[in-house]
């Protein structure tokens, strides 16, 4: 008889995914201070008032190579991870500085877009509101607003902001920086399984022998190839973003801490602030975090959506991130 370990975990996730209750799925938000205090945001920064000194001169080289992408970021057009220069996985500072630079661009672009739309539609500059952004379902729900007269207009502007990548990037970065990496990755791997193998991740489980159960024929072929092929390359053979197909599936479907990928945010005249944990994008961040290798790792992996075998590094080195 098969023991479907992990099946109930996914069922719980699917329940929230289909009918999300933000108050029930993010324990960090329950511990956060009242949103009234979180609305007092500063200008966006992940670092001290002055950025850290550039180690090894690598960040400046990255910035030169990515300068031509800045207009695309500001315009909200797609920035592909593969187009950017790759740094070594042990270059903690260089990787974090690159992510810091690009994340600032996205956050600034998002705030500029919203401020401009508010001005065009006559929404008061001193308006404040809170909202939940379901990143996977691409939906925003305003949970509180200082002036109900403008709720519909604000909702419309927020919905239109989703056309660009900026809201998604800021939301995912906030989740990753606050330790919800597997929650961000779950939906990405679920999409990849569907795209590459036509496999619904919710049908997968671990049987009593420790093997993956519920796999369709295409996924079974890939799992067999992984076991029996020398120099196995999941991307080359199946366009799957993780070389350890079995490992990433087992890691995610048995994770009891995965929650729906919802970022809690607030807004006032200074812009958007996230409220997914201790690290709030839109507020000044403790400068000591720049000395914390685990923070630098998470900051690097907040970078655009981690394709290109970087899942494998996380899978094999989770102790470096938490």
PDB file of C-alpha atoms in Angstrom:
ATOM      1  CA  UNK A   1       0.000   0.000   0.000  1.00  0.00           C
ATOM      2  CA  UNK A   2       1.370   3.388  -0.956  1.00  0.00           C
ATOM      3  CA  UNK A   3       1.954   6.006   1.687  1.00  0.00           C
ATOM      4  CA  UNK A   4       1.329   9.395   0.109  1.00  0.00           C
ATOM      5  CA  UNK A   5       3.721  11.472   2.144  1.00  0.00           C
ATOM      6  CA  UNK A   6       3.550  15.079   1.046  1.00  0.00           C
ATOM      7  CA  UNK A   7       0.162  14.777  -0.653  1.00  0.00           C
ATOM      8  CA  UNK A   8      -1.640  16.522   2.188  1.00  0.00           C
ATOM      9  CA  UNK A   9       0.911  19.322   2.112  1.00  0.00           C
ATOM     10  CA  UNK A  10       0.109  20.084  -1.490  1.00  0.00           C
ATOM     11  CA  UNK A  11      -3.619  19.786  -0.901  1.00  0.00           C
ATOM     12  CA  UNK A  12      -3.318  22.430   1.799  1.00  0.00           C
ATOM     13  CA  UNK A  13      -1.327  24.652  -0.535  1.00  0.00           C
ATOM     14  CA  UNK A  14      -3.837  24.161  -3.348  1.00  0.00           C
ATOM     15  CA  UNK A  15      -6.681  25.094  -1.022  1.00  0.00           C
ATOM     16  CA  UNK A  16      -5.057  28.421  -0.277  1.00  0.00           C
ATOM     17  CA  UNK A  17      -3.903  28.869  -3.849  1.00  0.00           C
ATOM     18  CA  UNK A  18      -7.470  28.600  -5.106  1.00  0.00           C
ATOM     19  CA  UNK A  19      -9.030  30.623  -2.308  1.00  0.00           C
ATOM     20  CA  UNK A  20      -6.273  32.559  -0.621  1.00  0.00           C
ATOM     21  CA  UNK A  21      -6.769  33.842   2.908  1.00  0.00           C
ATOM     22  CA  UNK A  22      -3.749  36.099   3.478  1.00  0.00           C
ATOM     23  CA  UNK A  23      -4.354  36.357   7.217  1.00  0.00           C
ATOM     24  CA  UNK A  24      -4.076  32.585   7.546  1.00  0.00           C
ATOM     25  CA  UNK A  25      -1.023  31.868   5.474  1.00  0.00           C
ATOM     26  CA  UNK A  26       1.741  34.237   6.544  1.00  0.00           C
ATOM     27  CA  UNK A  27       2.804  33.818  10.153  1.00  0.00           C
ATOM     28  CA  UNK A  28       5.250  36.678   9.820  1.00  0.00           C
ATOM     29  CA  UNK A  29       2.465  39.176   9.221  1.00  0.00           C
ATOM     30  CA  UNK A  30       0.770  38.149  12.479  1.00  0.00           C
ATOM     31  CA  UNK A  31       3.902  39.086  14.366  1.00  0.00           C
ATOM     32  CA  UNK A  32       4.445  42.350  12.521  1.00  0.00           C
ATOM     33  CA  UNK A  33       3.694  45.693  14.088  1.00  0.00           C
ATOM     34  CA  UNK A  34       0.460  47.393  13.183  1.00  0.00           C
ATOM     35  CA  UNK A  35       0.307  48.544   9.583  1.00  0.00           C
ATOM     36  CA  UNK A  36      -0.162  52.096  10.794  1.00  0.00           C
ATOM     37  CA  UNK A  37       3.467  52.098  11.835  1.00  0.00           C
ATOM     38  CA  UNK A  38       4.559  50.268   8.681  1.00  0.00           C
ATOM     39  CA  UNK A  39       3.021  53.035   6.592  1.00  0.00           C
ATOM     40  CA  UNK A  40       5.712  55.433   7.793  1.00  0.00           C
ATOM     41  CA  UNK A  41       8.101  54.388   5.075  1.00  0.00           C
ATOM     42  CA  UNK A  42      11.371  55.923   4.037  1.00  0.00           C
ATOM     43  CA  UNK A  43      12.765  55.987   0.550  1.00  0.00           C
ATOM     44  CA  UNK A  44      13.660  52.515  -0.641  1.00  0.00           C
ATOM     45  CA  UNK A  45      16.987  51.142   0.456  1.00  0.00           C
ATOM     46  CA  UNK A  46      18.441  47.754   1.306  1.00  0.00           C
ATOM     47  CA  UNK A  47      21.641  49.203   2.634  1.00  0.00           C
ATOM     48  CA  UNK A  48      22.971  51.973   4.833  1.00  0.00           C
ATOM     49  CA  UNK A  49      22.500  55.511   3.512  1.00  0.00           C
ATOM     50  CA  UNK A  50      25.689  55.008   1.515  1.00  0.00           C
ATOM     51  CA  UNK A  51      26.130  51.733  -0.418  1.00  0.00           C
ATOM     52  CA  UNK A  52      28.894  49.430   0.833  1.00  0.00           C
ATOM     53  CA  UNK A  53      32.325  49.756  -0.702  1.00  0.00           C
ATOM     54  CA  UNK A  54      32.597  47.767  -3.934  1.00  0.00           C
ATOM     55  CA  UNK A  55      34.753  44.740  -3.278  1.00  0.00           C
ATOM     56  CA  UNK A  56      36.927  43.424  -6.082  1.00  0.00           C
ATOM     57  CA  UNK A  57      35.645  46.150  -8.454  1.00  0.00           C
ATOM     58  CA  UNK A  58      33.250  43.574  -9.840  1.00  0.00           C
ATOM     59  CA  UNK A  59      30.071  45.510  -9.137  1.00  0.00           C
ATOM     60  CA  UNK A  60      31.219  48.442 -11.238  1.00  0.00           C
ATOM     61  CA  UNK A  61      31.923  46.115 -14.135  1.00  0.00           C
ATOM     62  CA  UNK A  62      28.466  44.590 -13.757  1.00  0.00           C
ATOM     63  CA  UNK A  63      26.856  48.009 -13.702  1.00  0.00           C
ATOM     64  CA  UNK A  64      28.675  48.972 -16.916  1.00  0.00           C
ATOM     65  CA  UNK A  65      27.554  45.796 -18.633  1.00  0.00           C
ATOM     66  CA  UNK A  66      23.943  46.210 -17.508  1.00  0.00           C
ATOM     67  CA  UNK A  67      23.615  49.935 -18.167  1.00  0.00           C
ATOM     68  CA  UNK A  68      21.967  49.296 -21.509  1.00  0.00           C
ATOM     69  CA  UNK A  69      19.222  47.382 -19.697  1.00  0.00           C
ATOM     70  CA  UNK A  70      18.192  50.269 -17.472  1.00  0.00           C
ATOM     71  CA  UNK A  71      15.741  51.762 -19.943  1.00  0.00           C
ATOM     72  CA  UNK A  72      14.063  48.391 -20.313  1.00  0.00           C
ATOM     73  CA  UNK A  73      13.707  48.106 -16.564  1.00  0.00           C
ATOM     74  CA  UNK A  74      12.234  51.593 -16.299  1.00  0.00           C
ATOM     75  CA  UNK A  75       9.816  50.816 -19.113  1.00  0.00           C
ATOM     76  CA  UNK A  76       8.737  47.599 -17.404  1.00  0.00           C
ATOM     77  CA  UNK A  77       9.860  45.413 -20.295  1.00  0.00           C
ATOM     78  CA  UNK A  78      11.146  41.878 -19.802  1.00  0.00           C
ATOM     79  CA  UNK A  79      14.698  41.491 -18.533  1.00  0.00           C
ATOM     80  CA  UNK A  80      15.979  37.959 -19.091  1.00  0.00           C
ATOM     81  CA  UNK A  81      18.332  36.550 -16.480  1.00  0.00           C
ATOM     82  CA  UNK A  82      20.388  34.861 -19.194  1.00  0.00           C
ATOM     83  CA  UNK A  83      21.320  38.225 -20.772  1.00  0.00           C
ATOM     84  CA  UNK A  84      23.233  39.362 -17.692  1.00  0.00           C
ATOM     85  CA  UNK A  85      26.856  38.521 -16.850  1.00  0.00           C
ATOM     86  CA  UNK A  86      27.282  35.530 -14.538  1.00  0.00           C
ATOM     87  CA  UNK A  87      29.347  35.851 -11.398  1.00  0.00           C
ATOM     88  CA  UNK A  88      30.866  33.059  -9.351  1.00  0.00           C
ATOM     89  CA  UNK A  89      28.602  31.571  -6.683  1.00  0.00           C
ATOM     90  CA  UNK A  90      31.189  32.367  -4.019  1.00  0.00           C
ATOM     91  CA  UNK A  91      31.282  36.086  -4.881  1.00  0.00           C
ATOM     92  CA  UNK A  92      28.804  36.959  -2.138  1.00  0.00           C
ATOM     93  CA  UNK A  93      29.299  40.714  -2.233  1.00  0.00           C
ATOM     94  CA  UNK A  94      29.384  41.102  -6.014  1.00  0.00           C
ATOM     95  CA  UNK A  95      26.217  39.054  -6.480  1.00  0.00           C
ATOM     96  CA  UNK A  96      24.372  40.924  -3.726  1.00  0.00           C
ATOM     97  CA  UNK A  97      25.448  44.323  -5.056  1.00  0.00           C
ATOM     98  CA  UNK A  98      24.158  43.463  -8.508  1.00  0.00           C
ATOM     99  CA  UNK A  99      20.810  42.358  -7.115  1.00  0.00           C
ATOM    100  CA  UNK A 100      20.675  45.471  -4.935  1.00  0.00           C
ATOM    101  CA  UNK A 101      21.216  47.733  -7.926  1.00  0.00           C
ATOM    102  CA  UNK A 102      18.578  46.121 -10.128  1.00  0.00           C
ATOM    103  CA  UNK A 103      16.052  45.704  -7.336  1.00  0.00           C
ATOM    104  CA  UNK A 104      16.355  49.409  -6.561  1.00  0.00           C
ATOM    105  CA  UNK A 105      15.637  50.132 -10.226  1.00  0.00           C
ATOM    106  CA  UNK A 106      12.480  48.041 -10.154  1.00  0.00           C
ATOM    107  CA  UNK A 107      11.238  49.501  -6.893  1.00  0.00           C
ATOM    108  CA  UNK A 108      11.882  53.058  -8.071  1.00  0.00           C
ATOM    109  CA  UNK A 109      10.183  52.341 -11.390  1.00  0.00           C
ATOM    110  CA  UNK A 110       7.133  50.964  -9.583  1.00  0.00           C
ATOM    111  CA  UNK A 111       6.871  53.971  -7.276  1.00  0.00           C
ATOM    112  CA  UNK A 112       7.296  56.400 -10.177  1.00  0.00           C
ATOM    113  CA  UNK A 113       4.567  54.652 -12.155  1.00  0.00           C
ATOM    114  CA  UNK A 114       2.077  54.752  -9.279  1.00  0.00           C
ATOM    115  CA  UNK A 115       2.857  58.386  -8.381  1.00  0.00           C
ATOM    116  CA  UNK A 116       2.370  59.449 -11.992  1.00  0.00           C
ATOM    117  CA  UNK A 117      -0.949  57.604 -12.348  1.00  0.00           C
ATOM    118  CA  UNK A 118      -2.189  59.055  -9.044  1.00  0.00           C
ATOM    119  CA  UNK A 119      -1.381  62.559 -10.222  1.00  0.00           C
ATOM    120  CA  UNK A 120      -3.129  61.994 -13.561  1.00  0.00           C
ATOM    121  CA  UNK A 121      -6.284  60.722 -11.856  1.00  0.00           C
ATOM    122  CA  UNK A 122      -6.375  63.329  -9.095  1.00  0.00           C
ATOM    123  CA  UNK A 123      -5.729  60.932  -6.211  1.00  0.00           C
ATOM    124  CA  UNK A 124      -4.484  62.839  -3.130  1.00  0.00           C
ATOM    125  CA  UNK A 125      -0.760  62.580  -2.408  1.00  0.00           C
ATOM    126  CA  UNK A 126      -1.426  61.828   1.242  1.00  0.00           C
ATOM    127  CA  UNK A 127      -3.563  58.757   0.583  1.00  0.00           C
ATOM    128  CA  UNK A 128      -2.453  55.563   2.307  1.00  0.00           C
ATOM    129  CA  UNK A 129      -3.539  51.968   1.903  1.00  0.00           C
ATOM    130  CA  UNK A 130      -2.561  48.357   2.523  1.00  0.00           C
ATOM    131  CA  UNK A 131      -2.832  45.505   0.062  1.00  0.00           C
ATOM    132  CA  UNK A 132      -2.026  41.841  -0.469  1.00  0.00           C
ATOM    133  CA  UNK A 133      -0.343  40.828  -3.705  1.00  0.00           C
ATOM    134  CA  UNK A 134      -0.862  37.196  -4.727  1.00  0.00           C
ATOM    135  CA  UNK A 135       2.205  36.823  -6.930  1.00  0.00           C
ATOM    136  CA  UNK A 136       1.297  33.467  -8.473  1.00  0.00           C
ATOM    137  CA  UNK A 137      -2.293  34.407  -9.293  1.00  0.00           C
ATOM    138  CA  UNK A 138      -1.289  37.966 -10.311  1.00  0.00           C
ATOM    139  CA  UNK A 139      -4.003  39.545  -8.191  1.00  0.00           C
ATOM    140  CA  UNK A 140      -3.993  42.491  -5.804  1.00  0.00           C
ATOM    141  CA  UNK A 141      -6.519  43.012  -3.026  1.00  0.00           C
ATOM    142  CA  UNK A 142      -6.713  46.281  -1.107  1.00  0.00           C
ATOM    143  CA  UNK A 143      -7.268  45.396   2.538  1.00  0.00           C
ATOM    144  CA  UNK A 144      -7.481  48.921   3.962  1.00  0.00           C
ATOM    145  CA  UNK A 145      -7.505  52.460   2.548  1.00  0.00           C
ATOM    146  CA  UNK A 146      -7.575  55.882   4.189  1.00  0.00           C
ATOM    147  CA  UNK A 147     -10.227  57.269   1.825  1.00  0.00           C
ATOM    148  CA  UNK A 148     -12.861  54.897   0.441  1.00  0.00           C
ATOM    149  CA  UNK A 149     -13.753  57.391  -2.272  1.00  0.00           C
ATOM    150  CA  UNK A 150     -10.591  56.421  -4.157  1.00  0.00           C
ATOM    151  CA  UNK A 151     -10.627  52.650  -3.629  1.00  0.00           C
ATOM    152  CA  UNK A 152     -11.759  51.819  -7.164  1.00  0.00           C
ATOM    153  CA  UNK A 153      -9.261  54.168  -8.816  1.00  0.00           C
ATOM    154  CA  UNK A 154      -6.382  52.903  -6.677  1.00  0.00           C
ATOM    155  CA  UNK A 155      -7.327  49.293  -7.385  1.00  0.00           C
ATOM    156  CA  UNK A 156      -7.346  50.000 -11.125  1.00  0.00           C
ATOM    157  CA  UNK A 157      -3.877  51.576 -10.999  1.00  0.00           C
ATOM    158  CA  UNK A 158      -2.465  48.688  -8.977  1.00  0.00           C
ATOM    159  CA  UNK A 159      -3.962  46.175 -11.409  1.00  0.00           C
ATOM    160  CA  UNK A 160      -2.376  48.015 -14.336  1.00  0.00           C
ATOM    161  CA  UNK A 161       0.992  48.030 -12.585  1.00  0.00           C
ATOM    162  CA  UNK A 162       1.093  44.226 -12.956  1.00  0.00           C
ATOM    163  CA  UNK A 163       1.714  44.610 -16.691  1.00  0.00           C
ATOM    164  CA  UNK A 164       5.383  45.234 -15.889  1.00  0.00           C
ATOM    165  CA  UNK A 165       7.707  42.944 -13.957  1.00  0.00           C
ATOM    166  CA  UNK A 166       8.394  45.442 -11.198  1.00  0.00           C
ATOM    167  CA  UNK A 167       5.594  44.484  -8.779  1.00  0.00           C
ATOM    168  CA  UNK A 168       6.373  40.783  -9.205  1.00  0.00           C
ATOM    169  CA  UNK A 169      10.084  41.333  -8.659  1.00  0.00           C
ATOM    170  CA  UNK A 170       9.618  43.437  -5.536  1.00  0.00           C
ATOM    171  CA  UNK A 171       7.082  40.958  -4.116  1.00  0.00           C
ATOM    172  CA  UNK A 172       9.237  37.893  -4.771  1.00  0.00           C
ATOM    173  CA  UNK A 173      12.349  39.654  -3.460  1.00  0.00           C
ATOM    174  CA  UNK A 174      10.548  40.529  -0.241  1.00  0.00           C
ATOM    175  CA  UNK A 175       9.425  36.923   0.214  1.00  0.00           C
ATOM    176  CA  UNK A 176      12.902  35.535  -0.498  1.00  0.00           C
ATOM    177  CA  UNK A 177      14.681  38.012   1.781  1.00  0.00           C
ATOM    178  CA  UNK A 178      12.332  37.054   4.617  1.00  0.00           C
ATOM    179  CA  UNK A 179      13.047  33.346   4.212  1.00  0.00           C
ATOM    180  CA  UNK A 180      10.169  32.126   2.034  1.00  0.00           C
ATOM    181  CA  UNK A 181      12.401  30.814  -0.740  1.00  0.00           C
ATOM    182  CA  UNK A 182      10.699  27.431  -1.099  1.00  0.00           C
ATOM    183  CA  UNK A 183       7.289  29.133  -1.345  1.00  0.00           C
ATOM    184  CA  UNK A 184       8.558  31.252  -4.239  1.00  0.00           C
ATOM    185  CA  UNK A 185      10.169  28.224  -5.890  1.00  0.00           C
ATOM    186  CA  UNK A 186       7.144  25.950  -5.531  1.00  0.00           C
ATOM    187  CA  UNK A 187       5.104  27.770  -8.155  1.00  0.00           C
ATOM    188  CA  UNK A 188       8.100  28.162 -10.452  1.00  0.00           C
ATOM    189  CA  UNK A 189       8.860  24.438 -10.367  1.00  0.00           C
ATOM    190  CA  UNK A 190       5.158  23.641 -10.708  1.00  0.00           C
ATOM    191  CA  UNK A 191       5.073  25.750 -13.879  1.00  0.00           C
ATOM    192  CA  UNK A 192       8.226  24.062 -15.193  1.00  0.00           C
ATOM    193  CA  UNK A 193       6.831  20.563 -14.558  1.00  0.00           C
ATOM    194  CA  UNK A 194       3.655  21.459 -16.451  1.00  0.00           C
ATOM    195  CA  UNK A 195       5.553  23.112 -19.299  1.00  0.00           C
ATOM    196  CA  UNK A 196       8.214  20.433 -19.737  1.00  0.00           C
ATOM    197  CA  UNK A 197       6.326  17.236 -18.901  1.00  0.00           C
ATOM    198  CA  UNK A 198       2.629  18.082 -18.709  1.00  0.00           C
ATOM    199  CA  UNK A 199       2.833  17.088 -15.039  1.00  0.00           C
ATOM    200  CA  UNK A 200       0.567  18.542 -12.330  1.00  0.00           C
ATOM    201  CA  UNK A 201       2.746  18.910  -9.238  1.00  0.00           C
ATOM    202  CA  UNK A 202      -0.264  18.398  -6.943  1.00  0.00           C
ATOM    203  CA  UNK A 203      -0.501  14.774  -8.167  1.00  0.00           C
ATOM    204  CA  UNK A 204       3.011  13.922  -6.966  1.00  0.00           C
ATOM    205  CA  UNK A 205       3.821  12.310  -3.619  1.00  0.00           C
ATOM    206  CA  UNK A 206       6.484  10.169  -1.936  1.00  0.00           C
ATOM    207  CA  UNK A 207       5.621   6.471  -1.704  1.00  0.00           C
ATOM    208  CA  UNK A 208       6.594   4.099   1.109  1.00  0.00           C
ATOM    209  CA  UNK A 209       9.878   3.260  -0.645  1.00  0.00           C
ATOM    210  CA  UNK A 210      10.881   6.919  -0.808  1.00  0.00           C
ATOM    211  CA  UNK A 211      10.251   7.241  -4.540  1.00  0.00           C
ATOM    212  CA  UNK A 212       8.186   9.833  -6.355  1.00  0.00           C
ATOM    213  CA  UNK A 213       4.657   8.569  -6.989  1.00  0.00           C
ATOM    214  CA  UNK A 214       1.978   9.962  -9.268  1.00  0.00           C
ATOM    215  CA  UNK A 215       4.377  10.842 -12.104  1.00  0.00           C
ATOM    216  CA  UNK A 216       3.133  10.662 -15.675  1.00  0.00           C
ATOM    217  CA  UNK A 217       5.030   8.914 -18.472  1.00  0.00           C
ATOM    218  CA  UNK A 218       7.047  11.948 -19.563  1.00  0.00           C
ATOM    219  CA  UNK A 219       8.219  12.743 -16.050  1.00  0.00           C
ATOM    220  CA  UNK A 220       9.062   9.086 -15.400  1.00  0.00           C
ATOM    221  CA  UNK A 221      11.220   9.086 -18.539  1.00  0.00           C
ATOM    222  CA  UNK A 222      13.048  12.169 -17.285  1.00  0.00           C
ATOM    223  CA  UNK A 223      13.599  10.654 -13.842  1.00  0.00           C
ATOM    224  CA  UNK A 224      14.993   7.494 -15.435  1.00  0.00           C
ATOM    225  CA  UNK A 225      17.253   9.545 -17.669  1.00  0.00           C
ATOM    226  CA  UNK A 226      18.540  11.447 -14.649  1.00  0.00           C
ATOM    227  CA  UNK A 227      19.491   8.169 -12.953  1.00  0.00           C
ATOM    228  CA  UNK A 228      21.015   6.442 -15.973  1.00  0.00           C
ATOM    229  CA  UNK A 229      22.561   9.150 -18.170  1.00  0.00           C
ATOM    230  CA  UNK A 230      26.182  10.158 -17.763  1.00  0.00           C
ATOM    231  CA  UNK A 231      26.609  13.945 -17.694  1.00  0.00           C
ATOM    232  CA  UNK A 232      22.836  14.342 -17.450  1.00  0.00           C
ATOM    233  CA  UNK A 233      21.654  17.790 -18.548  1.00  0.00           C
ATOM    234  CA  UNK A 234      18.008  18.494 -17.702  1.00  0.00           C
ATOM    235  CA  UNK A 235      18.004  21.809 -19.529  1.00  0.00           C
ATOM    236  CA  UNK A 236      19.473  20.401 -22.746  1.00  0.00           C
ATOM    237  CA  UNK A 237      17.278  17.299 -22.757  1.00  0.00           C
ATOM    238  CA  UNK A 238      13.997  18.638 -21.365  1.00  0.00           C
ATOM    239  CA  UNK A 239      14.359  22.423 -20.969  1.00  0.00           C
ATOM    240  CA  UNK A 240      13.838  21.867 -17.240  1.00  0.00           C
ATOM    241  CA  UNK A 241      15.587  24.514 -15.090  1.00  0.00           C
ATOM    242  CA  UNK A 242      16.918  22.174 -12.377  1.00  0.00           C
ATOM    243  CA  UNK A 243      19.395  19.408 -13.101  1.00  0.00           C
ATOM    244  CA  UNK A 244      18.302  17.469 -10.018  1.00  0.00           C
ATOM    245  CA  UNK A 245      14.717  16.798 -11.060  1.00  0.00           C
ATOM    246  CA  UNK A 246      14.046  14.183  -8.401  1.00  0.00           C
ATOM    247  CA  UNK A 247      15.738  16.241  -5.696  1.00  0.00           C
ATOM    248  CA  UNK A 248      13.834  19.465  -6.297  1.00  0.00           C
ATOM    249  CA  UNK A 249      10.480  17.657  -6.489  1.00  0.00           C
ATOM    250  CA  UNK A 250      11.063  15.792  -3.227  1.00  0.00           C
ATOM    251  CA  UNK A 251      12.345  18.933  -1.535  1.00  0.00           C
ATOM    252  CA  UNK A 252       9.268  20.966  -2.397  1.00  0.00           C
ATOM    253  CA  UNK A 253       6.401  18.499  -2.105  1.00  0.00           C
ATOM    254  CA  UNK A 254       7.452  17.483   1.414  1.00  0.00           C
ATOM    255  CA  UNK A 255       8.027  21.022   2.714  1.00  0.00           C
ATOM    256  CA  UNK A 256       5.471  21.667   5.457  1.00  0.00           C
ATOM    257  CA  UNK A 257       6.432  25.355   5.620  1.00  0.00           C
ATOM    258  CA  UNK A 258       5.401  26.278   2.070  1.00  0.00           C
ATOM    259  CA  UNK A 259       2.673  28.917   2.025  1.00  0.00           C
ATOM    260  CA  UNK A 260       0.922  30.689  -0.858  1.00  0.00           C
ATOM    261  CA  UNK A 261       3.238  33.260  -2.387  1.00  0.00           C
ATOM    262  CA  UNK A 262       1.488  36.394  -1.115  1.00  0.00           C
ATOM    263  CA  UNK A 263       3.391  39.592  -0.349  1.00  0.00           C
ATOM    264  CA  UNK A 264       1.858  42.054   2.096  1.00  0.00           C
ATOM    265  CA  UNK A 265       2.431  45.674   1.132  1.00  0.00           C
ATOM    266  CA  UNK A 266       1.454  49.194   2.111  1.00  0.00           C
ATOM    267  CA  UNK A 267       1.646  52.610   0.470  1.00  0.00           C
ATOM    268  CA  UNK A 268       1.805  56.248   1.449  1.00  0.00           C
ATOM    269  CA  UNK A 269       3.202  59.364  -0.194  1.00  0.00           C
ATOM    270  CA  UNK A 270       6.740  57.983   0.074  1.00  0.00           C
ATOM    271  CA  UNK A 271       5.930  54.863  -1.955  1.00  0.00           C
ATOM    272  CA  UNK A 272       5.447  51.156  -1.433  1.00  0.00           C
ATOM    273  CA  UNK A 273       6.746  49.269   1.591  1.00  0.00           C
ATOM    274  CA  UNK A 274       6.601  45.482   1.963  1.00  0.00           C
ATOM    275  CA  UNK A 275       5.622  43.832   5.251  1.00  0.00           C
ATOM    276  CA  UNK A 276       6.518  40.152   4.914  1.00  0.00           C
ATOM    277  CA  UNK A 277       8.857  39.960   7.888  1.00  0.00           C
ATOM    278  CA  UNK A 278      11.723  41.811   9.504  1.00  0.00           C
ATOM    279  CA  UNK A 279      13.197  42.937   6.170  1.00  0.00           C
ATOM    280  CA  UNK A 280      10.824  45.523   4.709  1.00  0.00           C
ATOM    281  CA  UNK A 281      11.595  46.801   1.232  1.00  0.00           C
ATOM    282  CA  UNK A 282      10.869  50.509   1.266  1.00  0.00           C
ATOM    283  CA  UNK A 283      12.487  51.022   4.641  1.00  0.00           C
ATOM    284  CA  UNK A 284      16.077  51.421   5.721  1.00  0.00           C
ATOM    285  CA  UNK A 285      17.650  48.017   6.318  1.00  0.00           C
ATOM    286  CA  UNK A 286      19.986  47.260   9.207  1.00  0.00           C
ATOM    287  CA  UNK A 287      23.492  48.028   7.850  1.00  0.00           C
ATOM    288  CA  UNK A 288      24.880  45.016   9.719  1.00  0.00           C
ATOM    289  CA  UNK A 289      23.025  42.754   7.266  1.00  0.00           C
ATOM    290  CA  UNK A 290      25.665  43.625   4.665  1.00  0.00           C
ATOM    291  CA  UNK A 291      28.078  41.672   6.868  1.00  0.00           C
ATOM    292  CA  UNK A 292      25.751  38.643   6.983  1.00  0.00           C
ATOM    293  CA  UNK A 293      26.626  36.075   4.305  1.00  0.00           C
ATOM    294  CA  UNK A 294      23.189  34.452   4.547  1.00  0.00           C
ATOM    295  CA  UNK A 295      21.453  37.767   3.861  1.00  0.00           C
ATOM    296  CA  UNK A 296      23.769  38.376   0.902  1.00  0.00           C
ATOM    297  CA  UNK A 297      22.885  34.948  -0.478  1.00  0.00           C
ATOM    298  CA  UNK A 298      19.172  35.622  -0.218  1.00  0.00           C
ATOM    299  CA  UNK A 299      19.619  39.057  -1.735  1.00  0.00           C
ATOM    300  CA  UNK A 300      21.436  37.508  -4.691  1.00  0.00           C
ATOM    301  CA  UNK A 301      18.648  34.973  -5.160  1.00  0.00           C
ATOM    302  CA  UNK A 302      16.031  37.728  -5.158  1.00  0.00           C
ATOM    303  CA  UNK A 303      17.521  38.449  -8.583  1.00  0.00           C
ATOM    304  CA  UNK A 304      15.251  37.765 -11.558  1.00  0.00           C
ATOM    305  CA  UNK A 305      13.802  34.423 -10.965  1.00  0.00           C
ATOM    306  CA  UNK A 306      16.775  32.207 -10.619  1.00  0.00           C
ATOM    307  CA  UNK A 307      16.760  30.176 -13.803  1.00  0.00           C
ATOM    308  CA  UNK A 308      20.059  28.880 -15.170  1.00  0.00           C
ATOM    309  CA  UNK A 309      20.903  26.066 -12.743  1.00  0.00           C
ATOM    310  CA  UNK A 310      20.787  28.257  -9.672  1.00  0.00           C
ATOM    311  CA  UNK A 311      18.052  26.133  -8.152  1.00  0.00           C
ATOM    312  CA  UNK A 312      20.630  23.342  -7.968  1.00  0.00           C
ATOM    313  CA  UNK A 313      23.013  25.480  -5.937  1.00  0.00           C
ATOM    314  CA  UNK A 314      20.234  26.379  -3.477  1.00  0.00           C
ATOM    315  CA  UNK A 315      19.139  22.740  -3.265  1.00  0.00           C
ATOM    316  CA  UNK A 316      22.641  21.578  -2.356  1.00  0.00           C
ATOM    317  CA  UNK A 317      23.551  24.483  -0.069  1.00  0.00           C
ATOM    318  CA  UNK A 318      20.474  25.574   1.852  1.00  0.00           C
ATOM    319  CA  UNK A 319      22.568  26.079   4.963  1.00  0.00           C
ATOM    320  CA  UNK A 320      24.156  29.078   3.226  1.00  0.00           C
ATOM    321  CA  UNK A 321      20.809  30.878   3.005  1.00  0.00           C
ATOM    322  CA  UNK A 322      19.265  30.498   6.480  1.00  0.00           C
TER     323      UNK A 322
END
